[in-house]
Amino acid sequence: MKHLLVTGGAGFVGSNFVRHVLETTFHRVTVLDKLTYASSRLVLSDLPPERCRLVVGDVTDAELVHSLVADVDAIVHFAAESHNDNSLREPGPFVQTNILGTYTVLEAARAYGTRLHHVSTDEVFGDLPLGSRTRFSEQSPFNPSSPYSGTKAGADLLVRAWSRSFGIRATTSNSCNIYGPFQHVEKFIPRQITNILRGARPKIYGDGRNVREWLHVDDHSRAVLTILERGRSGETYLVGTGNEHENISVLRTILRLMNRPEDDFDRVRDRPGHDARYAIDASKLRSTLQWTPRHDDFEAGLRSTIEWYRRNEPWWGPGKSAVEAAYGEREDAPADGS
Ligand code: NAD
Ligand code: DAU
């Protein structure tokens, strides 16, 4: 039985990981989370207190992070500002949390010799041309587009440097787009589902031809736990499914599953610098650690996610209007930004 420190464990991907750990191991978890707009205590409130403790605090607070790391066997680092659109509006918190936060975690891991897994994104590699068959691999060069992906690339490079120069025991995973329960309504899939549930039209950026690769959050949790347990220190693992879809096709599937006409959406102003396509070659994770995704059927995953949002309006409802008001300002602004 181990004791894990999970930073950002009250957010979407982190809280699903905490649930997975409690369900599949005997480990104890301490969550360190600032409880930003993207999270809430509610996500952890039904978990057994003797195995899951929430510490509300900032991952850049070195004294706090050191005191928590002193008491654990391993750290899984999810805490981040995570939304590209917000990073284009206000990059400062991304630099602070994603870069300084990772630096703080690395220094604590170094001080106590603690095993660290750093959770990152395929966006550090930039994007791929539409219509191509190329995929990102662990050898792909970094080429980030947005302040979000730039700060995640910076964090990944810090992990590599601390691993090589100070010998800390660290692994990194770079995942494709994740979906499932507890994702904030600012993100693409929950935004469209909750718009429809509220009687509003979904919003697609630009022509909707941008391609994303989709992974169910349970499969991501299994990948991270597998790497934490059996990954090699100093190594990076890409996590993906091959499940690539144009945004417009994902939206049409959601509309159909929710009994709405497939053209019942608005096209809105495109995201500046919008990445065209992400695609992952996950063969290293599959062949060396025998991980395979179990949620192969994307449409079934979307159906269960829609059901989850239908049943959990008390969780997502209170923040929905503010998110749509902020989007309204961006989407109604003139295209040249003036
Ligand atoms: P999220 O925004 O839902 O959750 C982030 C969590 O971090 C929140 O609970 C928030 O309160 C916490 N946090 C933010 N700043 C903090 C700070 N200064 N100190 C302590 N806690 C802080 O994001 P997510 O989608 O769950 O992403 C989690 C991680 O997974 C991120 O590192 C992200 O880059 C990575 N990731 C996400 C995806 C995806 O599709 N969602 C894909 C690949 C990688
Ligand atoms: O690839 C991994 C990344 O996936 C993670 O690192 C990020 O944390 C996560 O947010 C996600 O980034 P994206 O920018 O791809 O996700 P988002 O949900 O914001 O948008 C997905 C696609 O849908 C993208 O092409 C933009 C588009 N979109 C988004 C919204 C919110 C729309 O067309 N309409 C929308 O309303």
Short mmCIF file of C-alpha atoms and ligand atoms in Angstrom, two decimals:
data_model
loop_
_atom_site.label_atom_id
_atom_site.label_comp_id
_atom_site.label_asym_id
_atom_site.label_seq_id
_atom_site.Cartn_x
_atom_site.Cartn_y
_atom_site.Cartn_z
CA MET A 1 0.00 0.00 0.00
CA LYS A 2 1.37 3.38 -1.05
CA HIS A 3 0.59 7.00 -0.37
CA LEU A 4 0.30 9.19 -3.51
CA LEU A 5 0.28 12.96 -3.81
CA VAL A 6 -2.00 13.92 -6.71
CA THR A 7 -1.72 17.59 -7.71
CA GLY A 8 -4.78 18.92 -9.54
CA GLY A 9 -6.77 15.95 -8.25
CA ALA A 10 -10.02 17.96 -8.05
CA GLY A 11 -10.01 18.69 -11.80
CA PHE A 12 -11.38 16.57 -14.63
CA VAL A 13 -8.51 14.19 -15.43
CA GLY A 14 -7.01 14.21 -11.93
CA SER A 15 -10.26 13.39 -10.09
CA ASN A 16 -10.98 10.49 -12.44
CA PHE A 17 -7.46 9.22 -11.74
CA VAL A 18 -8.04 9.45 -7.97
CA ARG A 19 -11.25 7.40 -8.33
CA HIS A 20 -9.42 4.83 -10.44
CA VAL A 21 -6.63 4.50 -7.86
CA LEU A 22 -9.12 4.05 -5.00
CA GLU A 23 -11.10 1.47 -6.99
CA THR A 24 -8.18 -0.62 -8.27
CA THR A 25 -5.46 -0.42 -5.57
CA PHE A 26 -5.08 -0.18 -1.79
CA HIS A 27 -3.20 3.15 -2.05
CA ARG A 28 -4.01 6.29 -0.07
CA VAL A 29 -4.20 9.62 -1.87
CA THR A 30 -3.53 13.20 -0.80
CA VAL A 31 -4.92 15.67 -3.33
CA LEU A 32 -3.31 19.11 -3.57
CA ASP A 33 -5.61 21.45 -5.46
CA LYS A 34 -6.17 25.20 -5.54
CA LEU A 35 -9.86 24.66 -6.40
CA THR A 36 -9.79 27.11 -9.32
CA TYR A 37 -12.93 27.79 -11.38
CA ALA A 38 -12.25 24.43 -13.15
CA SER A 39 -12.79 22.29 -10.06
CA SER A 40 -14.87 21.81 -6.95
CA ARG A 41 -14.88 19.92 -3.67
CA LEU A 42 -17.95 18.07 -4.95
CA VAL A 43 -15.88 15.82 -7.23
CA LEU A 44 -14.20 14.17 -4.24
CA SER A 45 -16.99 14.45 -1.67
CA ASP A 46 -18.22 10.84 -1.98
CA LEU A 47 -14.74 9.29 -1.60
CA PRO A 48 -13.71 7.55 1.66
CA PRO A 49 -11.98 10.15 3.89
CA GLU A 50 -9.60 7.57 5.38
CA ARG A 51 -8.14 6.99 1.90
CA CYS A 52 -8.54 10.39 0.21
CA ARG A 53 -7.63 13.74 1.78
CA LEU A 54 -7.97 17.11 0.04
CA VAL A 55 -5.45 19.86 0.81
CA VAL A 56 -6.54 23.18 -0.68
CA GLY A 57 -3.44 25.05 -1.77
CA ASP A 58 -1.27 26.27 -4.61
CA VAL A 59 1.23 24.01 -6.36
CA THR A 60 3.64 26.97 -6.57
CA ASP A 61 3.74 27.20 -2.75
CA ALA A 62 7.14 25.55 -2.16
CA GLU A 63 6.79 25.22 1.61
CA LEU A 64 3.42 23.48 1.30
CA VAL A 65 4.53 21.21 -1.55
CA HIS A 66 7.71 20.17 0.30
CA SER A 67 5.72 19.37 3.46
CA LEU A 68 3.35 17.14 1.47
CA VAL A 69 6.03 15.42 -0.59
CA ALA A 70 7.94 14.56 2.60
CA ASP A 71 5.08 12.22 3.52
CA VAL A 72 4.37 10.34 0.24
CA ASP A 73 5.84 7.52 -1.88
CA ALA A 74 5.07 9.07 -5.28
CA ILE A 75 3.72 12.24 -6.91
CA VAL A 76 1.35 12.37 -9.89
CA HIS A 77 1.33 15.90 -11.24
CA PHE A 78 -1.89 16.98 -13.03
CA ALA A 79 -2.27 20.55 -11.69
CA ALA A 80 -2.41 23.02 -14.57
CA GLU A 81 -4.33 25.75 -16.26
CA SER A 82 -5.70 23.61 -19.07
CA HIS A 83 -7.83 25.58 -21.54
CA ASN A 84 -6.36 26.97 -24.78
CA ASP A 85 -9.00 29.68 -25.20
CA ASN A 86 -8.30 31.06 -21.70
CA SER A 87 -4.55 31.06 -22.40
CA LEU A 88 -5.15 33.28 -25.44
CA ARG A 89 -7.14 35.74 -23.28
CA GLU A 90 -4.86 35.76 -20.21
CA PRO A 91 -1.58 33.80 -20.41
CA GLY A 92 -0.18 34.83 -16.99
CA PRO A 93 -1.78 32.08 -14.84
CA PHE A 94 -0.55 29.48 -17.36
CA VAL A 95 3.08 30.56 -16.95
CA GLN A 96 2.66 30.68 -13.19
CA THR A 97 0.97 27.32 -12.61
CA ASN A 98 2.24 25.22 -15.51
CA ILE A 99 5.89 26.29 -15.40
CA LEU A 100 6.51 27.50 -11.84
CA GLY A 101 4.20 24.82 -10.44
CA THR A 102 6.12 22.06 -12.23
CA TYR A 103 9.43 23.58 -11.10
CA THR A 104 8.15 23.53 -7.50
CA VAL A 105 7.10 19.87 -7.76
CA LEU A 106 10.45 18.94 -9.34
CA GLU A 107 12.43 20.61 -6.57
CA ALA A 108 10.43 18.75 -3.93
CA ALA A 109 10.89 15.44 -5.79
CA ARG A 110 14.63 16.17 -5.90
CA ALA A 111 14.82 17.06 -2.21
CA TYR A 112 13.09 13.84 -1.07
CA GLY A 113 14.13 11.46 -3.90
CA THR A 114 10.44 10.88 -4.63
CA ARG A 115 9.11 9.13 -7.76
CA LEU A 116 7.23 11.58 -10.03
CA HIS A 117 4.86 11.14 -12.95
CA HIS A 118 4.19 14.31 -14.95
CA VAL A 119 0.94 14.47 -16.95
CA SER A 120 1.21 16.35 -20.23
CA THR A 121 -0.36 16.81 -23.61
CA ASP A 122 0.19 16.01 -27.29
CA GLU A 123 -0.16 19.75 -27.96
CA VAL A 124 3.51 20.26 -27.06
CA PHE A 125 4.33 18.86 -30.53
CA GLY A 126 2.25 21.47 -32.36
CA ASP A 127 -0.10 20.25 -35.07
CA LEU A 128 -0.12 18.02 -38.16
CA PRO A 129 -1.50 18.81 -41.62
CA LEU A 130 -5.11 17.90 -42.33
CA GLY A 131 -5.43 14.84 -44.55
CA SER A 132 -1.95 13.52 -43.72
CA ARG A 133 -1.27 10.12 -42.12
CA THR A 134 1.63 11.35 -39.98
CA ARG A 135 1.48 10.88 -36.20
CA PHE A 136 3.37 12.25 -33.20
CA SER A 137 5.88 9.92 -31.56
CA GLU A 138 8.12 10.24 -28.50
CA GLN A 139 10.82 11.59 -30.88
CA SER A 140 8.69 14.41 -32.37
CA PRO A 141 10.19 17.88 -31.82
CA PHE A 142 8.35 20.39 -29.63
CA ASN A 143 6.52 23.06 -31.64
CA PRO A 144 3.71 24.48 -29.44
CA SER A 145 1.16 26.97 -30.78
CA SER A 146 -0.70 28.52 -27.83
CA PRO A 147 0.39 29.91 -24.45
CA TYR A 148 -1.17 26.76 -22.91
CA SER A 149 0.84 24.35 -25.04
CA GLY A 150 3.95 26.54 -24.77
CA THR A 151 3.86 26.36 -20.99
CA LYS A 152 3.21 22.60 -21.03
CA ALA A 153 6.22 22.17 -23.37
CA GLY A 154 8.28 24.27 -20.94
CA ALA A 155 7.17 22.05 -18.06
CA ASP A 156 8.03 18.87 -20.00
CA LEU A 157 11.52 20.22 -20.74
CA LEU A 158 12.05 20.98 -17.06
CA VAL A 159 11.13 17.38 -16.20
CA ARG A 160 13.64 16.09 -18.79
CA ALA A 161 16.37 18.40 -17.44
CA TRP A 162 15.76 17.48 -13.77
CA SER A 163 15.78 13.83 -14.74
CA ARG A 164 19.04 14.01 -16.67
CA SER A 165 20.99 16.48 -14.50
CA PHE A 166 19.71 15.60 -11.02
CA GLY A 167 18.74 11.97 -11.60
CA ILE A 168 15.20 12.37 -10.27
CA ARG A 169 12.96 9.36 -10.94
CA ALA A 170 10.46 10.89 -13.38
CA THR A 171 8.26 9.80 -16.26
CA THR A 172 6.05 11.92 -18.54
CA SER A 173 2.92 11.07 -20.52
CA ASN A 174 1.62 13.13 -23.45
CA SER A 175 -2.01 12.33 -24.15
CA CYS A 176 -4.46 13.16 -26.90
CA ASN A 177 -7.86 14.78 -26.11
CA ILE A 178 -9.61 13.18 -23.14
CA TYR A 179 -13.38 13.06 -22.57
CA GLY A 180 -15.80 11.66 -19.98
CA PRO A 181 -17.47 12.59 -16.67
CA PHE A 182 -16.49 15.69 -14.66
CA GLN A 183 -15.02 17.62 -17.62
CA HIS A 184 -15.55 21.38 -17.28
CA VAL A 185 -18.27 22.84 -19.52
CA GLU A 186 -15.76 25.17 -21.20
CA LYS A 187 -14.35 22.21 -23.16
CA PHE A 188 -15.70 21.13 -26.57
CA ILE A 189 -17.72 17.97 -25.81
CA PRO A 190 -19.31 19.07 -22.49
CA ARG A 191 -19.99 22.55 -23.89
CA GLN A 192 -22.03 21.14 -26.77
CA ILE A 193 -23.88 18.58 -24.63
CA THR A 194 -24.81 21.15 -21.97
CA ASN A 195 -25.81 23.74 -24.57
CA ILE A 196 -28.27 21.22 -25.99
CA LEU A 197 -29.53 20.30 -22.51
CA ARG A 198 -30.12 24.04 -21.88
CA GLY A 199 -31.95 24.47 -25.20
CA ALA A 200 -29.10 26.49 -26.80
CA ARG A 201 -27.39 25.77 -30.13
CA PRO A 202 -23.92 24.16 -30.09
CA LYS A 203 -21.01 26.31 -31.38
CA ILE A 204 -18.38 25.13 -33.83
CA TYR A 205 -15.18 27.10 -34.43
CA GLY A 206 -14.48 27.98 -38.06
CA ASP A 207 -15.33 25.26 -40.59
CA GLY A 208 -15.19 22.47 -37.98
CA ARG A 209 -12.66 20.47 -40.03
CA ASN A 210 -9.99 20.44 -37.29
CA VAL A 211 -9.20 16.90 -36.18
CA ARG A 212 -8.75 15.64 -32.62
CA GLU A 213 -7.95 12.13 -31.34
CA TRP A 214 -10.23 11.07 -28.47
CA LEU A 215 -9.47 8.95 -25.39
CA HIS A 216 -11.92 8.02 -22.63
CA VAL A 217 -10.74 9.32 -19.25
CA ASP A 218 -10.85 5.82 -17.69
CA ASP A 219 -8.34 4.63 -20.28
CA HIS A 220 -6.15 7.64 -19.49
CA SER A 221 -6.26 6.80 -15.76
CA ARG A 222 -5.21 3.22 -16.53
CA ALA A 223 -2.34 4.50 -18.70
CA VAL A 224 -1.03 6.84 -15.98
CA LEU A 225 -1.21 4.17 -13.25
CA THR A 226 0.54 1.68 -15.56
CA ILE A 227 3.37 4.16 -16.27
CA LEU A 228 3.66 5.07 -12.59
CA GLU A 229 4.00 1.39 -11.66
CA ARG A 230 6.05 0.03 -14.56
CA GLY A 231 7.38 2.96 -16.63
CA ARG A 232 11.13 3.52 -16.92
CA SER A 233 12.57 6.60 -15.21
CA GLY A 234 13.54 9.35 -17.64
CA GLU A 235 11.13 8.08 -20.31
CA THR A 236 8.20 9.71 -22.11
CA TYR A 237 5.11 7.76 -23.19
CA LEU A 238 2.51 8.96 -25.69
CA VAL A 239 -1.10 8.00 -24.91
CA GLY A 240 -3.64 7.71 -27.73
CA THR A 241 -6.26 5.59 -29.42
CA GLY A 242 -6.17 6.27 -33.16
CA ASN A 243 -9.76 7.47 -32.71
CA GLU A 244 -9.47 10.59 -34.91
CA HIS A 245 -12.52 12.69 -35.79
CA GLU A 246 -13.26 16.08 -37.31
CA ASN A 247 -14.92 18.36 -34.75
CA ILE A 248 -17.97 18.68 -36.96
CA SER A 249 -18.41 14.93 -37.08
CA VAL A 250 -18.20 14.68 -33.26
CA LEU A 251 -20.81 17.44 -32.99
CA ARG A 252 -23.15 15.76 -35.49
CA THR A 253 -22.92 12.50 -33.53
CA ILE A 254 -23.79 14.34 -30.29
CA LEU A 255 -26.75 16.04 -32.00
CA ARG A 256 -28.02 12.72 -33.36
CA LEU A 257 -27.63 10.95 -29.99
CA MET A 258 -29.60 13.80 -28.38
CA ASN A 259 -32.38 13.63 -30.99
CA ARG A 260 -31.62 16.96 -32.62
CA PRO A 261 -31.20 17.72 -36.35
CA GLU A 262 -27.57 17.31 -37.39
CA ASP A 263 -27.37 20.90 -38.74
CA ASP A 264 -28.78 22.51 -35.58
CA PHE A 265 -25.59 24.43 -34.60
CA ASP A 266 -23.90 27.83 -35.08
CA ARG A 267 -20.56 28.43 -36.74
CA VAL A 268 -18.59 30.99 -34.70
CA ARG A 269 -15.33 32.88 -34.98
CA ASP A 270 -12.32 30.54 -35.20
CA ARG A 271 -9.71 30.18 -32.44
CA PRO A 272 -6.56 32.21 -33.32
CA GLY A 273 -3.67 29.86 -34.22
CA HIS A 274 -6.14 26.91 -34.12
CA ASP A 275 -4.18 23.63 -34.37
CA ALA A 276 -5.32 21.65 -37.42
CA ARG A 277 -4.82 18.05 -36.34
CA TYR A 278 -3.36 15.98 -33.51
CA ALA A 279 -2.61 12.26 -33.90
CA ILE A 280 -0.66 9.92 -31.65
CA ASP A 281 1.47 6.84 -32.23
CA ALA A 282 1.01 5.02 -28.90
CA SER A 283 2.93 1.89 -29.89
CA LYS A 284 5.62 2.38 -27.22
CA LEU A 285 3.04 2.33 -24.39
CA ARG A 286 1.19 -0.58 -26.00
CA SER A 287 4.26 -2.74 -26.66
CA THR A 288 6.47 -2.02 -23.65
CA LEU A 289 3.79 -1.70 -20.93
CA GLN A 290 0.93 -3.68 -22.58
CA TRP A 291 -1.59 -0.84 -22.20
CA THR A 292 -4.58 -0.89 -24.54
CA PRO A 293 -7.66 1.34 -24.45
CA ARG A 294 -10.85 -0.48 -23.40
CA HIS A 295 -13.35 2.18 -24.52
CA ASP A 296 -12.83 1.49 -28.22
CA ASP A 297 -16.35 2.48 -29.26
CA PHE A 298 -16.29 6.30 -29.33
CA GLU A 299 -20.03 6.61 -29.98
CA ALA A 300 -20.79 4.45 -26.92
CA GLY A 301 -18.41 6.66 -24.89
CA LEU A 302 -20.23 9.78 -26.10
CA ARG A 303 -23.61 8.24 -25.23
CA SER A 304 -22.57 7.47 -21.66
CA THR A 305 -20.99 10.94 -21.32
CA ILE A 306 -24.24 12.57 -22.47
CA GLU A 307 -26.12 10.51 -19.88
CA TRP A 308 -23.67 11.61 -17.18
CA TYR A 309 -24.26 15.31 -17.98
CA ARG A 310 -28.03 14.72 -18.10
CA ARG A 311 -27.93 13.27 -14.56
CA ASN A 312 -25.42 15.72 -13.07
CA GLU A 313 -26.75 19.20 -13.73
CA PRO A 314 -26.19 20.17 -10.02
CA TRP A 315 -22.45 19.71 -10.70
CA TRP A 316 -22.13 21.62 -14.01
CA GLY A 317 -25.16 23.93 -13.92
CA PRO A 318 -23.94 26.70 -11.57
CA GLY A 319 -20.92 27.65 -13.74
CA LYS A 320 -22.56 27.28 -17.15
CA SER A 321 -23.95 30.82 -17.66
CA ALA A 322 -20.65 32.53 -16.79
CA VAL A 323 -18.77 30.30 -19.26
CA GLU A 324 -21.23 31.07 -22.05
CA ALA A 325 -21.09 34.82 -21.25
CA ALA A 326 -17.28 34.76 -21.60
CA TYR A 327 -17.54 32.79 -24.85
CA GLY A 328 -20.18 35.22 -26.12
CA GLU A 329 -17.73 38.13 -25.78
CA ARG A 330 -15.05 36.26 -27.78
CA GLU A 331 -17.32 34.82 -30.41
CA ASP A 332 -19.17 38.08 -31.05
CA ALA A 333 -15.95 40.16 -31.32
CA PRO A 334 -14.85 41.28 -34.80
CA ALA A 335 -12.49 38.78 -36.49
CA ASP A 336 -9.50 41.21 -36.52
CA GLY A 337 -9.76 41.59 -32.74
CA SER A 338 -10.36 45.38 -32.95
P1 NAD B 1 -8.75 20.89 -15.37
O1 NAD B 1 -8.64 22.34 -15.68
O2 NAD B 1 -10.08 20.22 -15.39
O3 NAD B 1 -8.11 20.60 -13.94
C1 NAD B 1 -6.93 21.23 -13.49
C2 NAD B 1 -6.89 21.14 -11.96
O4 NAD B 1 -5.69 21.79 -11.53
C3 NAD B 1 -8.06 21.86 -11.30
O5 NAD B 1 -8.59 21.06 -10.27
C4 NAD B 1 -7.44 23.13 -10.73
O6 NAD B 1 -8.09 23.63 -9.56
C5 NAD B 1 -6.03 22.65 -10.43
N1 NAD B 1 -5.09 23.78 -10.38
C6 NAD B 1 -4.94 24.78 -11.28
N2 NAD B 1 -3.99 25.65 -10.88
C7 NAD B 1 -3.51 25.17 -9.70
C8 NAD B 1 -2.52 25.61 -8.81
N3 NAD B 1 -1.81 26.73 -9.03
N4 NAD B 1 -2.28 24.87 -7.69
C9 NAD B 1 -2.98 23.74 -7.45
N5 NAD B 1 -3.95 23.28 -8.26
C10 NAD B 1 -4.20 23.98 -9.38
O7 NAD B 1 -7.74 20.19 -16.39
P2 NAD B 1 -7.71 18.69 -16.91
O8 NAD B 1 -8.35 18.63 -18.24
O9 NAD B 1 -8.16 17.80 -15.82
O10 NAD B 1 -6.15 18.50 -17.14
C11 NAD B 1 -5.32 17.97 -16.10
C12 NAD B 1 -3.93 17.71 -16.64
O11 NAD B 1 -4.02 16.83 -17.76
C13 NAD B 1 -3.25 18.98 -17.16
O12 NAD B 1 -1.89 18.94 -16.81
C14 NAD B 1 -3.43 18.90 -18.67
O13 NAD B 1 -2.38 19.56 -19.35
C15 NAD B 1 -3.35 17.39 -18.88
N6 NAD B 1 -4.05 16.92 -20.10
C16 NAD B 1 -5.40 17.11 -20.28
C17 NAD B 1 -6.00 16.63 -21.44
C18 NAD B 1 -7.48 16.83 -21.69
O14 NAD B 1 -7.95 16.54 -22.80
N7 NAD B 1 -8.27 17.29 -20.74
C19 NAD B 1 -5.24 15.95 -22.40
C20 NAD B 1 -3.87 15.78 -22.18
C21 NAD B 1 -3.28 16.26 -21.01
O1 DAU B 2 -4.84 17.43 -27.04
C1 DAU B 2 -4.89 17.49 -25.65
C2 DAU B 2 -5.55 18.79 -25.21
O2 DAU B 2 -6.93 18.66 -25.52
C3 DAU B 2 -5.34 19.10 -23.74
O3 DAU B 2 -3.98 19.33 -23.51
C4 DAU B 2 -6.14 20.33 -23.32
O4 DAU B 2 -6.02 20.54 -21.93
C5 DAU B 2 -7.60 20.09 -23.68
O5 DAU B 2 -8.37 21.23 -23.37
C6 DAU B 2 -7.72 19.77 -25.16
O6 DAU B 2 -7.36 20.91 -25.97
P1 DAU B 2 -8.25 21.35 -27.24
O7 DAU B 2 -7.99 22.78 -27.51
O8 DAU B 2 -8.11 20.37 -28.35
O9 DAU B 2 -9.72 21.11 -26.58
P2 DAU B 2 -11.08 21.95 -26.60
O10 DAU B 2 -12.08 21.12 -25.89
O11 DAU B 2 -10.90 23.35 -26.17
O12 DAU B 2 -11.44 21.97 -28.17
C7 DAU B 2 -11.48 20.78 -28.95
C8 DAU B 2 -11.69 21.20 -30.41
O13 DAU B 2 -13.02 21.76 -30.56
C9 DAU B 2 -10.73 22.28 -30.88
O14 DAU B 2 -10.43 22.06 -32.25
C10 DAU B 2 -11.54 23.58 -30.75
C11 DAU B 2 -12.96 23.12 -31.03
N1 DAU B 2 -14.05 23.83 -30.33
C12 DAU B 2 -13.94 24.04 -28.98
C13 DAU B 2 -14.98 24.66 -28.30
C14 DAU B 2 -14.88 24.91 -26.81
C15 DAU B 2 -15.20 24.21 -31.03
O15 DAU B 2 -15.30 24.01 -32.27
N2 DAU B 2 -16.23 24.81 -30.36
C16 DAU B 2 -16.16 25.06 -29.01
O16 DAU B 2 -17.14 25.60 -28.45
#
